[in-house]
C-alpha cells in the first residue's frame, strides 16, 4: 500500500530540506565569525596557505551541495543525505578551524 506523492510535493519538500540545510550552514558560519572575533587573529597566524585553501574549499562545497539540490531534483532520501553532508562538512570545517585545546 504505497502512497503516491506528486512531483510538485516532492519539489516543495526538497526545497524545504535544502533551505533548512542552508540555514544551518549559515548558523555555523555565524558561529565561526563569532569564535574568530573572540579568539583574535593571533590564533590564525601560524596556519599554512594549504590549510586556508582547504578551509575555503570545505565551506564553499558545503554551501554548493544544498544549492545544487535545489536545482537538480533528486528523490527525497538522496536530497536529505546530500544536504546533511553539506551541514556536516561545514561543522567539520569549523572543528578544524577551532580545534579543542588539550588539558
PDB file of C-alpha atoms in Angstrom:
ATOM      1  CA  UNK A   1       0.000   0.000   0.000  1.00  0.00           C
ATOM      2  CA  UNK A   2       2.341   2.686  -1.289  1.00  0.00           C
ATOM      3  CA  UNK A   3       1.366   6.324  -1.174  1.00  0.00           C
ATOM      4  CA  UNK A   4       1.776   8.269  -4.398  1.00  0.00           C
ATOM      5  CA  UNK A   5       3.415  11.643  -3.972  1.00  0.00           C
ATOM      6  CA  UNK A   6       3.055  14.173  -6.720  1.00  0.00           C
ATOM      7  CA  UNK A   7       6.054  15.815  -8.357  1.00  0.00           C
ATOM      8  CA  UNK A   8       5.144  19.241  -7.012  1.00  0.00           C
ATOM      9  CA  UNK A   9       5.053  17.979  -3.441  1.00  0.00           C
ATOM     10  CA  UNK A  10       8.459  16.338  -3.857  1.00  0.00           C
ATOM     11  CA  UNK A  11       9.914  19.573  -5.222  1.00  0.00           C
ATOM     12  CA  UNK A  12       8.455  21.537  -2.323  1.00  0.00           C
ATOM     13  CA  UNK A  13       9.818  19.119   0.272  1.00  0.00           C
ATOM     14  CA  UNK A  14      13.243  19.086  -1.420  1.00  0.00           C
ATOM     15  CA  UNK A  15      13.267  22.892  -1.395  1.00  0.00           C
ATOM     16  CA  UNK A  16      12.391  22.954   2.293  1.00  0.00           C
ATOM     17  CA  UNK A  17      15.135  20.441   3.109  1.00  0.00           C
ATOM     18  CA  UNK A  18      17.725  22.392   1.109  1.00  0.00           C
ATOM     19  CA  UNK A  19      16.578  25.656   2.697  1.00  0.00           C
ATOM     20  CA  UNK A  20      16.890  24.162   6.178  1.00  0.00           C
ATOM     21  CA  UNK A  21      20.384  22.904   5.345  1.00  0.00           C
ATOM     22  CA  UNK A  22      21.409  26.343   4.072  1.00  0.00           C
ATOM     23  CA  UNK A  23      20.016  27.901   7.251  1.00  0.00           C
ATOM     24  CA  UNK A  24      22.057  25.513   9.420  1.00  0.00           C
ATOM     25  CA  UNK A  25      25.187  26.237   7.382  1.00  0.00           C
ATOM     26  CA  UNK A  26      24.575  29.981   7.799  1.00  0.00           C
ATOM     27  CA  UNK A  27      24.282  29.488  11.573  1.00  0.00           C
ATOM     28  CA  UNK A  28      27.573  27.569  11.618  1.00  0.00           C
ATOM     29  CA  UNK A  29      29.281  30.330   9.593  1.00  0.00           C
ATOM     30  CA  UNK A  30      27.998  32.961  12.041  1.00  0.00           C
ATOM     31  CA  UNK A  31      29.375  30.867  14.914  1.00  0.00           C
ATOM     32  CA  UNK A  32      32.724  30.733  13.071  1.00  0.00           C
ATOM     33  CA  UNK A  33      32.770  34.523  12.808  1.00  0.00           C
ATOM     34  CA  UNK A  34      31.875  34.955  16.483  1.00  0.00           C
ATOM     35  CA  UNK A  35      34.543  32.488  17.594  1.00  0.00           C
ATOM     36  CA  UNK A  36      37.142  34.124  15.321  1.00  0.00           C
ATOM     37  CA  UNK A  37      36.387  37.531  16.800  1.00  0.00           C
ATOM     38  CA  UNK A  38      36.532  36.083  20.316  1.00  0.00           C
ATOM     39  CA  UNK A  39      39.913  34.378  19.806  1.00  0.00           C
ATOM     40  CA  UNK A  40      41.504  37.168  17.823  1.00  0.00           C
ATOM     41  CA  UNK A  41      43.789  36.948  14.815  1.00  0.00           C
ATOM     42  CA  UNK A  42      46.770  35.590  16.741  1.00  0.00           C
ATOM     43  CA  UNK A  43      45.318  32.070  16.723  1.00  0.00           C
ATOM     44  CA  UNK A  44      45.349  32.011  12.908  1.00  0.00           C
ATOM     45  CA  UNK A  45      48.841  33.337  12.184  1.00  0.00           C
ATOM     46  CA  UNK A  46      50.693  30.002  12.241  1.00  0.00           C
ATOM     47  CA  UNK A  47      48.459  28.357   9.629  1.00  0.00           C
ATOM     48  CA  UNK A  48      49.849  27.478   6.185  1.00  0.00           C
ATOM     49  CA  UNK A  49      48.382  28.500   2.850  1.00  0.00           C
ATOM     50  CA  UNK A  50      47.221  24.948   2.107  1.00  0.00           C
ATOM     51  CA  UNK A  51      45.190  24.971   5.327  1.00  0.00           C
ATOM     52  CA  UNK A  52      43.306  28.082   4.246  1.00  0.00           C
ATOM     53  CA  UNK A  53      42.718  26.709   0.729  1.00  0.00           C
ATOM     54  CA  UNK A  54      41.258  23.549   2.255  1.00  0.00           C
ATOM     55  CA  UNK A  55      39.054  25.501   4.676  1.00  0.00           C
ATOM     56  CA  UNK A  56      37.674  27.733   1.941  1.00  0.00           C
ATOM     57  CA  UNK A  57      37.041  24.683  -0.260  1.00  0.00           C
ATOM     58  CA  UNK A  58      35.174  22.948   2.567  1.00  0.00           C
ATOM     59  CA  UNK A  59      32.923  25.912   3.268  1.00  0.00           C
ATOM     60  CA  UNK A  60      32.231  26.634  -0.417  1.00  0.00           C
ATOM     61  CA  UNK A  61      31.418  22.974  -1.104  1.00  0.00           C
ATOM     62  CA  UNK A  62      29.182  22.806   1.962  1.00  0.00           C
ATOM     63  CA  UNK A  63      27.141  25.695   0.546  1.00  0.00           C
ATOM     64  CA  UNK A  64      27.107  24.393  -3.028  1.00  0.00           C
ATOM     65  CA  UNK A  65      25.743  20.957  -2.173  1.00  0.00           C
ATOM     66  CA  UNK A  66      22.329  22.177  -0.880  1.00  0.00           C
ATOM     67  CA  UNK A  67      22.162  24.797  -3.639  1.00  0.00           C
ATOM     68  CA  UNK A  68      22.635  22.059  -6.228  1.00  0.00           C
ATOM     69  CA  UNK A  69      19.870  20.064  -4.527  1.00  0.00           C
ATOM     70  CA  UNK A  70      17.530  22.977  -5.237  1.00  0.00           C
ATOM     71  CA  UNK A  71      18.308  22.976  -8.968  1.00  0.00           C
ATOM     72  CA  UNK A  72      18.897  19.249  -9.541  1.00  0.00           C
ATOM     73  CA  UNK A  73      15.778  17.410  -8.443  1.00  0.00           C
ATOM     74  CA  UNK A  74      16.681  14.223  -6.609  1.00  0.00           C
ATOM     75  CA  UNK A  75      14.309  11.962  -4.730  1.00  0.00           C
ATOM     76  CA  UNK A  76      13.680  12.612  -1.044  1.00  0.00           C
ATOM     77  CA  UNK A  77      16.326  10.351   0.535  1.00  0.00           C
ATOM     78  CA  UNK A  78      19.266  11.477  -1.658  1.00  0.00           C
ATOM     79  CA  UNK A  79      18.311  15.098  -1.006  1.00  0.00           C
ATOM     80  CA  UNK A  80      18.323  14.506   2.748  1.00  0.00           C
ATOM     81  CA  UNK A  81      21.696  12.766   2.615  1.00  0.00           C
ATOM     82  CA  UNK A  82      23.339  15.339   0.334  1.00  0.00           C
ATOM     83  CA  UNK A  83      22.096  18.300   2.355  1.00  0.00           C
ATOM     84  CA  UNK A  84      23.136  16.530   5.551  1.00  0.00           C
ATOM     85  CA  UNK A  85      26.620  16.064   4.093  1.00  0.00           C
ATOM     86  CA  UNK A  86      26.787  19.802   3.409  1.00  0.00           C
ATOM     87  CA  UNK A  87      25.868  20.626   7.008  1.00  0.00           C
ATOM     88  CA  UNK A  88      28.335  18.076   8.397  1.00  0.00           C
ATOM     89  CA  UNK A  89      31.082  19.425   6.110  1.00  0.00           C
ATOM     90  CA  UNK A  90      30.653  22.939   7.460  1.00  0.00           C
ATOM     91  CA  UNK A  91      30.653  21.570  11.024  1.00  0.00           C
ATOM     92  CA  UNK A  92      33.886  19.646  10.369  1.00  0.00           C
ATOM     93  CA  UNK A  93      35.415  22.756   8.788  1.00  0.00           C
ATOM     94  CA  UNK A  94      34.600  24.707  11.932  1.00  0.00           C
ATOM     95  CA  UNK A  95      36.127  21.976  14.107  1.00  0.00           C
ATOM     96  CA  UNK A  96      39.337  22.072  12.043  1.00  0.00           C
ATOM     97  CA  UNK A  97      39.465  25.839  12.316  1.00  0.00           C
ATOM     98  CA  UNK A  98      38.983  25.807  16.092  1.00  0.00           C
ATOM     99  CA  UNK A  99      40.448  22.561  17.468  1.00  0.00           C
ATOM    100  CA  UNK A 100      39.755  21.603  21.057  1.00  0.00           C
ATOM    101  CA  UNK A 101      42.516  22.611  23.407  1.00  0.00           C
ATOM    102  CA  UNK A 102      44.296  19.834  25.257  1.00  0.00           C
ATOM    103  CA  UNK A 103      44.382  19.985  29.040  1.00  0.00           C
TER     104      UNK A 103
END
